[in-house]
Coordinates of C-alpha atoms in Angstrom, one line a residue:
Chain A
M1 CA -26.1 24.7 0.7
T2 CA -24.1 21.3 1.9
L3 CA -22.4 20.1 5.4
F4 CA -19.5 21.5 4.2
H5 CA -21.1 24.9 4.5
L6 CA -22.9 24.7 7.9
V7 CA -20.2 23.3 9.4
V8 CA -17.7 26.6 7.9
R9 CA -21.0 28.4 8.8
E10 CA -20.7 26.8 12.9
L11 CA -16.8 27.2 12.9
G12 CA -17.2 31.0 12.1
R13 CA -20.9 31.5 14.1
Q14 CA -17.9 32.5 17.6
P15 CA -15.2 32.6 16.2
A16 CA -12.8 33.7 18.7
R17 CA -14.0 30.6 20.8
T18 CA -13.3 28.4 17.6
A19 CA -9.9 30.1 17.5
G20 CA -9.7 29.4 21.5
C21 CA -10.2 26.0 20.2
V22 CA -7.8 25.6 17.2
L23 CA -5.3 27.4 19.5
A24 CA -5.5 24.7 22.3
V25 CA -5.4 22.3 19.8
G26 CA -2.7 23.9 18.1
M27 CA -0.7 24.2 21.1
G28 CA -0.6 20.1 22.1
A29 CA -0.4 19.2 18.7
A30 CA 3.2 21.5 18.6
G31 CA 3.8 20.0 22.1
Y32 CA 4.1 17.2 20.1
L33 CA 5.6 17.2 17.3
L34 CA 8.2 19.3 19.5
L35 CA 8.8 16.2 21.3
V36 CA 9.1 13.6 19.2
G37 CA 11.3 16.0 17.1
T38 CA 13.5 16.6 19.5
A39 CA 13.9 12.6 20.1
A40 CA 14.5 12.2 16.7
S41 CA 16.8 14.5 16.5
L42 CA 17.6 12.3 19.2
A43 CA 17.7 9.1 18.1
D44 CA 19.3 10.8 14.4
Q45 CA 22.7 12.0 17.0
F46 CA 23.1 9.4 18.4
A47 CA 23.1 6.8 15.6
D48 CA 25.6 8.9 13.5
M49 CA 27.9 9.1 16.4
K50 CA 28.9 5.8 15.2
R51 CA 30.7 7.6 11.9
L52 CA 32.2 10.1 13.9
L53 CA 34.0 7.8 16.1
G54 CA 35.2 6.0 13.1
A55 CA 35.8 3.0 15.8
E56 CA 34.7 -0.2 16.1
V57 CA 36.1 -0.7 20.1
V58 CA 35.2 1.6 22.1
V59 CA 37.4 1.2 25.7
Q60 CA 36.8 2.9 29.0
R61 CA 37.6 2.1 32.7
A62 CA 35.9 -0.4 34.0
R63 CA 32.3 0.2 36.0
A64 CA 32.6 4.1 34.7
T65 CA 29.5 5.6 34.7
S66 CA 30.4 8.2 32.1
P67 CA 33.2 8.8 29.7
F68 CA 34.0 11.9 31.6
S69 CA 34.4 10.1 35.1
S70 CA 36.3 7.4 32.7
N71 CA 40.2 7.2 33.2
L72 CA 42.8 5.1 30.9
T73 CA 46.8 5.4 31.6
P74 CA 49.1 5.3 28.7
E75 CA 50.9 1.3 30.3
E76 CA 47.0 0.2 29.5
V77 CA 47.2 2.4 25.8
A78 CA 49.9 0.4 24.8
Q79 CA 48.5 -2.3 25.8
L80 CA 45.6 -2.5 23.5
A81 CA 47.2 -0.9 20.9
A82 CA 49.3 -4.1 21.2
L83 CA 47.0 -7.0 20.9
P84 CA 47.0 -8.4 17.9
G85 CA 43.8 -7.6 15.3
V86 CA 44.2 -3.9 16.5
Q87 CA 45.0 -1.4 13.4
R88 CA 45.0 1.7 15.4
V89 CA 44.2 3.4 18.8
S90 CA 43.1 7.0 18.6
R91 CA 43.1 8.3 22.6
L92 CA 40.2 11.0 23.5
A93 CA 40.1 12.6 26.0
F94 CA 36.8 15.0 27.4
G95 CA 36.3 18.0 29.6
K96 CA 32.9 20.3 30.3
T97 CA 33.0 23.8 31.0
E98 CA 31.5 26.9 31.7
L99 CA 32.2 29.9 29.3
V100 CA 30.8 33.1 29.6
G101 CA 27.1 32.6 28.5
D102 CA 27.3 29.1 28.5
R103 CA 27.4 27.0 31.2
F104 CA 27.4 23.5 29.2
F105 CA 30.8 23.8 27.0
L106 CA 32.1 20.9 26.2
V107 CA 35.6 20.1 25.1
F108 CA 36.9 17.5 22.8
G109 CA 41.3 16.8 23.5
L110 CA 41.7 14.8 19.7
E111 CA 44.9 13.2 19.0
S112 CA 46.2 14.4 15.6
D113 CA 44.6 11.7 13.6
P114 CA 44.5 12.3 9.6
A115 CA 41.5 9.8 9.3
L116 CA 39.2 13.0 11.2
G117 CA 39.6 15.0 8.6
T118 CA 37.0 12.6 7.0
T119 CA 35.1 12.9 9.7
L120 CA 34.0 16.7 9.9
R121 CA 31.6 18.1 6.5
S122 CA 33.2 20.5 6.7
L123 CA 36.2 22.7 7.7
E124 CA 37.0 25.8 7.5
G125 CA 40.4 27.1 9.0
R126 CA 42.7 23.8 9.8
L127 CA 42.5 21.4 12.9
P128 CA 44.7 22.1 16.0
L129 CA 48.1 21.0 16.2
G130 CA 49.6 19.2 19.5
G131 CA 51.8 22.0 21.3
G132 CA 49.8 25.2 20.9
D133 CA 46.9 26.5 22.4
E134 CA 45.6 26.4 20.2
A135 CA 41.2 25.5 19.0
A136 CA 39.1 24.3 16.2
L137 CA 35.0 25.7 17.2
G138 CA 32.2 23.8 16.1
I139 CA 30.3 25.9 13.6
L140 CA 26.7 25.6 16.9
A141 CA 29.8 27.6 18.9
A142 CA 30.9 29.5 16.9
G143 CA 27.9 31.3 15.9
R144 CA 26.7 31.5 19.4
L145 CA 30.3 32.8 20.6
G146 CA 30.5 35.4 18.3
L147 CA 33.7 34.3 17.3
G148 CA 35.6 33.1 14.4
I149 CA 38.8 32.4 12.9
G150 CA 41.4 34.2 14.7
S151 CA 39.8 35.1 17.9
T152 CA 40.3 34.0 21.0
L153 CA 38.8 31.6 23.0
E154 CA 39.2 31.8 27.1
V155 CA 38.6 27.9 28.5
R156 CA 39.6 27.4 32.0
G157 CA 41.6 30.7 31.8
R158 CA 43.6 30.4 28.6
H159 CA 43.5 31.7 25.8
L160 CA 43.3 30.5 23.0
R161 CA 43.6 31.3 19.6
I162 CA 41.1 29.6 16.8
V163 CA 42.1 28.4 13.8
G164 CA 39.1 26.8 12.6
V165 CA 35.8 26.2 12.2
Y166 CA 34.5 23.0 11.5
R167 CA 31.4 21.3 10.9
C168 CA 30.7 17.3 11.4
G169 CA 26.8 17.0 11.8
H170 CA 26.8 16.4 15.3
S171 CA 24.9 18.7 17.8
L172 CA 27.8 17.8 20.9
L173 CA 31.0 18.1 18.7
D174 CA 29.3 21.3 16.3
H175 CA 28.2 23.3 20.1
G176 CA 31.6 22.4 21.9
A177 CA 35.3 22.9 20.4
V178 CA 38.6 20.5 19.9
L179 CA 41.4 20.9 21.5
P180 CA 44.9 19.3 20.8
L181 CA 44.7 16.0 23.5
D182 CA 48.0 17.1 25.4
L183 CA 46.1 20.1 26.5
T184 CA 43.3 19.3 27.0
Q185 CA 44.4 17.1 29.1
R186 CA 46.0 19.9 31.0
L187 CA 43.2 22.1 31.6
F188 CA 41.2 20.1 32.5
N189 CA 43.7 17.9 35.3
L190 CA 43.9 15.1 33.5
G191 CA 47.8 13.9 33.4
D192 CA 49.1 12.0 31.0
R193 CA 45.7 9.6 31.3
V194 CA 43.3 10.0 28.6
N195 CA 39.5 9.2 29.1
V196 CA 38.5 7.1 25.9
V197 CA 39.9 4.6 23.6
L198 CA 39.3 3.9 20.4
L199 CA 40.3 1.3 18.5
R200 CA 40.2 0.5 14.8
T201 CA 40.4 -3.1 14.0
E202 CA 42.3 -5.0 11.1
A203 CA 40.4 -6.3 8.5
G204 CA 38.9 -10.1 9.1
M205 CA 38.9 -8.9 12.7
H206 CA 35.3 -9.4 14.8
P207 CA 35.2 -6.1 17.4
E208 CA 32.8 -8.1 19.4
K209 CA 36.1 -11.0 19.4
L210 CA 38.0 -7.7 20.0
A211 CA 35.8 -6.5 22.9
L212 CA 35.7 -9.5 25.0
E213 CA 38.8 -10.3 24.6
I214 CA 40.3 -7.4 25.8
G215 CA 37.6 -8.3 28.8
R216 CA 39.1 -11.3 29.3
R217 CA 43.4 -10.2 29.5
Y218 CA 41.9 -6.6 31.0
S219 CA 40.3 -6.8 34.4
G220 CA 40.4 -3.2 34.5
V221 CA 39.3 -1.4 31.1
E222 CA 35.7 -1.9 29.5
A223 CA 35.5 -2.7 26.3
S224 CA 32.8 -2.7 24.0
T225 CA 31.6 -2.9 20.1
T226 CA 31.0 1.0 19.1
E227 CA 26.9 0.2 18.7
T228 CA 27.1 -1.3 22.1
W229 CA 29.3 1.7 23.7
I230 CA 26.9 4.4 22.5
S231 CA 23.5 2.2 23.2
M232 CA 24.7 2.7 27.1
Y233 CA 24.9 5.8 26.4
G234 CA 22.3 6.9 24.0
E235 CA 19.0 4.6 25.6
Y236 CA 17.6 7.0 23.0
A237 CA 14.6 4.4 21.9
L238 CA 14.3 4.8 25.8
I239 CA 13.7 8.5 25.9
E240 CA 11.8 8.2 22.0
S241 CA 8.9 6.5 23.5
Y242 CA 8.7 8.2 26.7
V243 CA 8.8 11.9 25.2
R244 CA 6.5 9.9 22.1
L245 CA 3.9 9.2 25.8
V246 CA 4.6 12.6 27.2
G247 CA 3.6 13.8 23.4
L248 CA 0.7 11.9 23.2
I249 CA -0.4 13.3 27.0
A250 CA -0.2 16.8 25.0
L251 CA -2.3 15.9 22.9
L252 CA -4.9 14.2 25.2
V253 CA -4.4 18.0 26.6
A254 CA -6.1 18.3 22.8
M255 CA -8.2 16.3 22.6
L256 CA -10.0 17.0 26.2
A257 CA -10.2 21.1 25.0
V258 CA -12.0 19.7 22.1
S259 CA -14.5 17.9 24.4
S260 CA -15.3 20.5 27.1
V261 CA -15.2 23.2 23.8
S262 CA -17.8 20.7 22.3
Q263 CA -19.7 20.3 24.9
V264 CA -20.4 23.5 25.9
A265 CA -21.3 24.3 22.2
L266 CA -23.6 20.8 21.3
M267 CA -25.5 22.3 24.8
A268 CA -25.7 24.9 23.6
R269 CA -27.7 23.9 20.6
L270 CA -29.9 21.2 21.8
G271 CA -32.7 22.9 20.2
E272 CA -31.3 23.4 16.6
L273 CA -29.7 19.9 17.0
A274 CA -33.6 18.8 17.8
M275 CA -34.6 20.6 15.3
L276 CA -32.7 18.3 12.6
R277 CA -33.9 15.6 13.3
A278 CA -36.9 16.3 13.7
V279 CA -37.2 17.6 9.8
G280 CA -36.2 14.1 9.5
W281 CA -32.4 14.3 9.6
S282 CA -30.8 10.8 11.0
R283 CA -28.7 10.4 13.7
A284 CA -25.4 9.4 11.1
Q285 CA -25.8 12.8 9.5
V286 CA -26.3 14.4 12.9
G287 CA -23.2 12.9 14.2
R288 CA -21.2 13.7 11.1
L289 CA -22.2 16.9 11.6
V290 CA -20.7 17.2 14.5
F291 CA -17.8 14.7 14.0
F292 CA -17.2 17.0 11.3
E293 CA -16.6 20.7 13.2
A294 CA -14.9 18.3 15.3
L295 CA -12.5 17.3 12.4
A296 CA -11.5 20.6 11.5
V297 CA -11.1 22.3 14.8
A298 CA -8.4 19.4 14.9
G299 CA -7.2 19.7 11.3
L300 CA -6.7 22.7 11.8
G301 CA -5.3 22.7 15.5
G302 CA -2.9 20.1 13.8
L303 CA -1.9 22.7 10.8
A304 CA -1.4 25.9 13.3
A305 CA 1.1 23.3 14.9
A306 CA 3.9 23.7 12.9
P307 CA 3.9 27.9 12.9
L308 CA 2.9 27.7 16.9
G309 CA 6.0 25.1 17.1
E310 CA 8.5 27.2 15.4
G311 CA 7.2 30.5 17.6
I312 CA 7.7 28.2 20.7
L313 CA 11.5 27.0 19.5
L314 CA 11.9 30.9 18.8
L315 CA 10.8 31.7 22.5
A316 CA 12.6 28.6 24.0
S317 CA 15.9 29.7 21.9
P318 CA 17.9 30.9 24.7
L319 CA 17.1 27.4 27.5
N320 CA 17.9 25.5 24.1
R321 CA 21.6 26.5 24.3
E322 CA 21.9 24.9 27.5
T323 CA 21.0 21.5 25.7
A324 CA 23.7 21.7 23.6
G325 CA 21.7 21.1 19.9
F326 CA 19.9 18.4 20.9
V327 CA 17.1 19.5 20.9
A328 CA 16.0 21.0 16.7
D329 CA 16.1 25.1 15.4
H330 CA 13.4 24.0 13.9
V331 CA 10.0 21.8 13.8
N332 CA 10.0 18.7 12.2
L333 CA 7.8 18.5 9.0
G334 CA 8.2 15.6 8.2
L335 CA 6.5 14.7 11.7
L336 CA 3.3 17.1 10.3
P337 CA 1.1 14.0 8.4
E338 CA 2.1 11.7 11.6
T339 CA 1.4 14.6 14.0
L340 CA -1.9 15.8 11.7
A341 CA -3.4 11.8 11.6
L342 CA -3.1 11.9 16.1
T343 CA -4.9 15.2 16.2
L344 CA -7.6 14.8 13.9
M345 CA -8.1 11.4 16.4
A346 CA -8.2 13.4 19.0
G347 CA -10.4 15.8 17.9
C348 CA -13.1 12.9 16.4
L349 CA -12.3 11.0 20.2
G350 CA -12.9 13.8 21.9
A351 CA -16.2 15.1 20.1
M352 CA -18.4 11.6 20.9
P353 CA -18.9 12.0 25.1
P354 CA -20.3 15.3 23.6
L355 CA -22.6 13.5 20.8
A356 CA -23.3 10.5 22.6
R357 CA -24.8 13.5 24.9
V358 CA -26.7 15.6 22.3
L359 CA -27.3 11.8 20.5
R360 CA -29.0 10.2 23.8
T361 CA -31.2 13.8 24.3
A362 CA -35.1 13.3 23.0
P363 CA -35.8 15.5 20.9
A364 CA -38.7 15.6 21.4
R365 CA -38.5 16.9 25.3
V366 CA -36.3 20.1 24.1
L367 CA -38.5 20.9 21.4
R368 CA -41.0 22.0 24.1
M369 CA -39.3 24.9 25.3
P370 CA -38.0 28.4 23.9
Chain B
M1 CA -58.6 32.8 4.9
S2 CA -58.3 30.0 2.6
T3 CA -60.4 28.3 1.6
L4 CA -61.8 24.9 2.5
P5 CA -60.8 22.0 0.6
P6 CA -63.5 19.1 0.5
S7 CA -64.8 17.0 2.8
P8 CA -62.4 14.3 3.3
A9 CA -64.7 11.6 4.9
T10 CA -64.4 9.3 2.3
Q11 CA -60.6 9.6 1.8
G12 CA -58.3 7.0 2.7
V13 CA -56.8 7.3 6.0
A14 CA -53.2 8.9 6.4
L15 CA -52.2 9.1 10.2
A16 CA -54.2 6.8 12.7
A17 CA -54.0 6.2 16.7
Y18 CA -55.5 4.1 19.0
G19 CA -55.0 3.7 22.9
L20 CA -51.6 6.2 22.6
A21 CA -50.3 6.9 26.5
K22 CA -47.7 8.6 27.1
A23 CA -46.3 9.6 30.7
Y24 CA -43.3 11.0 32.6
D25 CA -41.2 10.8 35.6
G26 CA -42.0 8.3 36.5
G27 CA -45.4 7.9 35.3
L28 CA -45.9 11.0 38.6
V29 CA -47.1 12.9 35.2
V30 CA -49.6 11.9 33.0
A31 CA -49.7 13.9 29.4
V32 CA -52.0 11.1 27.2
R33 CA -54.2 9.2 28.0
H34 CA -55.8 6.4 25.7
A35 CA -55.7 8.7 22.8
D36 CA -57.3 7.4 19.6
I37 CA -56.9 9.7 16.4
A38 CA -57.6 9.5 12.9
L39 CA -56.7 11.9 10.2
A40 CA -58.1 11.4 6.2
S41 CA -56.0 12.2 3.4
G42 CA -56.5 15.8 3.5
E43 CA -57.6 17.0 6.5
W44 CA -57.4 19.6 8.2
V45 CA -57.9 18.6 12.2
A46 CA -57.9 21.5 14.8
I47 CA -56.2 19.7 18.1
T48 CA -58.0 22.4 20.8
G49 CA -57.2 22.8 24.5
P50 CA -55.3 24.6 27.5
T51 CA -51.7 24.8 28.4
G52 CA -50.4 21.8 30.2
C53 CA -53.4 19.0 28.6
G54 CA -51.1 17.6 26.5
K55 CA -51.3 18.4 23.4
S56 CA -48.1 19.4 22.4
T57 CA -47.0 15.7 24.3
L58 CA -49.9 14.0 21.5
L59 CA -47.9 16.3 18.4
S60 CA -44.6 14.2 19.9
L61 CA -45.8 10.8 19.6
L62 CA -47.8 11.5 16.3
T63 CA -44.9 12.5 14.9
L64 CA -42.9 9.9 16.5
L65 CA -40.8 12.2 17.7
E66 CA -40.6 9.8 21.0
P67 CA -42.3 6.9 21.3
P68 CA -45.3 6.2 23.6
D69 CA -45.8 4.6 27.3
A70 CA -48.6 2.1 25.2
G71 CA -50.7 2.1 21.9
E72 CA -50.2 2.1 18.7
I73 CA -49.3 4.5 15.8
V74 CA -50.9 3.6 12.2
I75 CA -49.5 5.3 8.3
D76 CA -50.3 4.6 6.3
G77 CA -52.1 1.8 7.1
L78 CA -48.8 0.4 8.3
Q79 CA -47.4 0.5 12.4
A80 CA -45.0 2.9 13.1
R81 CA -42.9 1.0 14.9
A82 CA -42.2 -1.2 12.4
L83 CA -40.7 1.4 10.5
R84 CA -36.9 0.9 10.0
S85 CA -36.0 5.0 10.8
P86 CA -38.7 7.5 12.4
E87 CA -36.8 9.8 11.1
A88 CA -36.6 8.7 7.2
W89 CA -39.9 8.9 7.3
R90 CA -40.4 12.6 8.5
L91 CA -38.1 13.5 5.8
A92 CA -40.3 12.3 3.1
N93 CA -43.2 11.9 4.6
V94 CA -43.4 15.1 7.2
G95 CA -42.9 18.7 7.7
I96 CA -43.2 19.9 11.7
V97 CA -43.5 23.4 12.6
F98 CA -42.7 24.3 16.3
Q99 CA -44.2 26.6 18.6
F100 CA -40.7 27.7 18.7
H101 CA -38.9 28.4 15.2
F102 CA -35.7 26.7 16.2
L103 CA -33.5 28.4 13.2
L104 CA -29.8 28.1 12.6
P105 CA -29.1 31.4 13.4
H106 CA -26.1 31.6 11.3
L107 CA -27.8 30.4 8.5
T108 CA -29.4 32.8 5.3
V109 CA -33.1 32.0 5.5
A110 CA -32.8 30.5 2.1
G111 CA -30.6 27.7 4.0
N112 CA -33.0 27.5 6.7
L113 CA -34.9 26.6 4.5
A114 CA -32.9 24.1 2.8
V115 CA -32.0 22.3 5.7
P116 CA -34.2 19.5 5.3
L117 CA -33.1 18.8 1.9
M118 CA -29.2 18.3 3.0
A119 CA -30.4 15.1 4.5
T120 CA -31.3 14.4 1.4
R121 CA -30.3 13.1 -2.0
M122 CA -31.9 15.8 -3.9
P123 CA -29.4 17.8 -6.3
A124 CA -28.3 21.0 -5.3
S125 CA -29.7 22.7 -8.7
Q126 CA -33.3 20.8 -7.3
Q127 CA -32.8 22.0 -4.1
Q128 CA -32.0 25.5 -5.2
E129 CA -35.5 25.2 -6.8
R130 CA -37.6 24.3 -4.2
V131 CA -36.3 26.6 -2.4
R132 CA -36.4 30.5 -4.7
E133 CA -40.1 28.7 -4.8
L134 CA -40.9 29.3 -1.0
L135 CA -39.2 32.2 -1.1
A136 CA -41.3 33.6 -3.9
R137 CA -44.7 31.7 -1.9
L138 CA -43.8 33.9 1.4
H139 CA -42.8 37.0 -0.4
L140 CA -39.4 36.8 2.0
E141 CA -36.9 37.1 -2.2
H142 CA -34.8 40.1 0.0
R143 CA -34.7 38.5 2.5
A144 CA -33.2 35.0 0.4
S145 CA -29.1 36.0 2.0
T146 CA -30.1 38.0 5.2
L147 CA -28.9 35.7 8.2
A148 CA -32.1 33.6 10.8
A149 CA -30.4 36.1 13.6
H150 CA -31.3 39.2 12.1
L151 CA -35.1 38.5 11.4
S152 CA -38.4 39.4 13.4
G153 CA -40.0 36.7 15.5
G154 CA -42.4 37.3 12.5
E155 CA -40.4 36.4 9.8
R156 CA -38.6 34.0 11.7
Q157 CA -42.3 31.3 11.9
L158 CA -42.4 32.6 8.6
V159 CA -39.1 31.3 7.1
A160 CA -39.8 27.9 9.5
L161 CA -42.9 27.3 8.1
G162 CA -41.7 26.7 5.2
R163 CA -38.6 25.1 6.1
A164 CA -42.0 22.7 6.8
L165 CA -43.2 22.3 3.6
V166 CA -40.2 22.8 1.8
N167 CA -40.2 18.7 1.5
R168 CA -43.9 18.8 -0.2
P169 CA -45.0 16.7 3.4
R170 CA -48.1 14.5 2.6
L171 CA -49.1 15.3 6.9
I172 CA -48.1 19.3 8.5
F173 CA -47.8 19.1 11.9
A174 CA -47.8 22.6 13.4
D175 CA -47.6 23.1 17.3
E176 CA -48.8 26.1 18.2
P177 CA -47.5 28.3 15.5
T178 CA -49.5 31.4 16.3
G179 CA -48.3 31.3 19.7
A180 CA -45.5 33.7 19.7
V181 CA -46.5 36.3 16.5
D182 CA -48.4 38.9 17.1
S183 CA -52.0 39.0 15.0
A184 CA -51.6 40.0 11.8
T185 CA -48.4 37.3 11.6
G186 CA -49.8 34.5 12.9
E187 CA -53.2 35.6 10.5
L188 CA -50.3 35.4 7.6
L189 CA -49.0 32.1 9.0
L190 CA -52.7 30.4 9.1
N191 CA -53.1 31.7 5.3
E192 CA -49.7 30.3 4.0
L193 CA -50.2 26.4 6.2
F194 CA -53.7 26.4 5.0
S195 CA -52.8 27.3 1.4
T196 CA -49.8 25.1 0.7
S197 CA -51.1 23.3 -2.8
H198 CA -48.8 21.0 -3.5
S199 CA -50.2 17.8 -4.4
P200 CA -51.8 15.4 -2.2
R201 CA -52.8 17.6 -0.6
P202 CA -51.0 17.9 2.8
T203 CA -53.2 16.5 6.1
I204 CA -52.9 19.3 9.1
L205 CA -53.0 18.4 12.4
L206 CA -53.2 22.1 13.7
V207 CA -52.6 22.6 18.2
T208 CA -53.4 25.4 18.9
H209 CA -55.7 27.0 22.1
D210 CA -56.9 29.3 20.4
P211 CA -60.8 28.6 19.2
A212 CA -60.3 31.4 16.2
V213 CA -57.2 29.1 14.9
A214 CA -59.1 26.1 15.4
R215 CA -62.2 27.5 13.7
R216 CA -60.4 27.2 10.1
A217 CA -59.9 23.3 10.8
H218 CA -62.6 20.8 9.4
R219 CA -62.5 19.1 12.0
V220 CA -62.0 20.3 16.5
L221 CA -60.7 17.5 18.6
P222 CA -60.7 19.5 22.4
M223 CA -58.2 17.6 24.3
C224 CA -58.0 18.1 28.4
D225 CA -56.3 16.2 31.1
G226 CA -54.2 14.2 28.1
I227 CA -57.6 12.9 27.3
L228 CA -58.9 13.9 23.9
G229 CA -62.0 14.2 21.9
T230 CA -64.1 15.0 25.3
P231 CA -65.2 18.3 25.9
A232 CA -63.0 21.2 27.5
G233 CA -62.7 21.7 30.8
S234 CA -60.4 22.0 33.9
S235 CA -56.8 22.4 33.1
T236 CA -54.7 20.3 35.0
G237 CA -51.8 22.7 34.2

């Protein structure tokens, strides 16, 4: 008979209570896993944006609160293109619309750009051509809407023929559609304006210097390096910190579950634990027994986090569509060791208050009672 | 019934206590008043007295389960308060039979017998050997794999006795060991307790309110109103 056997027997003593406690811990750990996983996914998405944009400097209307509310005139775009150190200008228009079964569908209006081909990780069919009622669908949107090449996509009452399905690895784009720039401008009433302009610099031109130069010359526009522009809208570090905090609160709830269940269980076993002290178990040995029980429950809960998380994601998949894919489709298994470690720590902390109470109780008093 | 061993009067003192006192509830309930006791090695002593006279408290003090308010306990010539760990002392030297068995119901009979040994560094094979010996001695081999929860009251108390003996203690303390069992089981328990034959022969201090049980001891100490060694009188309850 070892401590391990004793812990296993103890856990099997009240299987329903143990299972309930493991489930509570598992749900807390799954909450942490999902929240932190989402934050990590968000951070990855923003980090990946620079590659997708394929430009060093982004220009938008000064004081615009979002790229959607920004608009730049053709004259401004022409002035930017004529600046020394600018190698290429790409115009971008965005549209946000509702589709059947999709309340947040993003449309990206792009001009024909050979560089775009390298951005897309895979493309079936081709990208839409300017002047036509054509669209290319992101692979996630295609799957969600059940559409493919040759199908028709209705955007704002206009029937667009799907000529390609692409995958770029960025959920915003993969959950949306790419339309020709001119079509996007018409559909979203932009006239001849665009939302954002992307500048690729010539070799030797420092992007920050170019951005400063644009700001100095044109007060109506705001130029930033791509990294700065992304960080303006993607305060992902802040979001990640916040989400981690919420995740830790979920674990705290799990800790309280362990604590309260341990409290009830240990109070019911005061006589047995007093007996252990009476027959010669030290405080440390009794403490180890209680700790290992809590650790076992916390560990099992931590391990249950992955399947529980998958289950929660499956149940929440209809809601996930509304997030344009920012919530991962699957649990991030890379976060499991961290989650398990934190869950074990929560279990240990949760076991402390009841253990302290047990060790404070004089064995002699308990042993006189039946 | 087992045979009384030779009088231990000339043997060394295994445990002694002087002027022990214990009160609860801020001194309102005085459980033990200035108790003096000396237990010779191998001696069998019974403390008798009515319920509530302080017998169990005295036992708790002598087993170092709780500290006295006053007085001194001397073990093998050393002051008990100088012990670094009362638990370690109990583990190595003491077996306690409680009035209520306090078995772990989710463990088997063999598992319960092994509980004190788990706190030692004894190899598993030696632990198993000790448990087997006890199972044979207590005629519980057929119940070795039975969960304690499924035992009768008498069997449970028998296992509790086995648990007290498994570490081959020099001192055995028994608090009303027959209090919660029928007379036949009580007789069996006492026979097993007093036939404990490991070497050195253990010192036994038995607390009982049953005069028939007390008669088995070399010496009977009456206790009343927390006072040890005075003739039994009225009880404080």
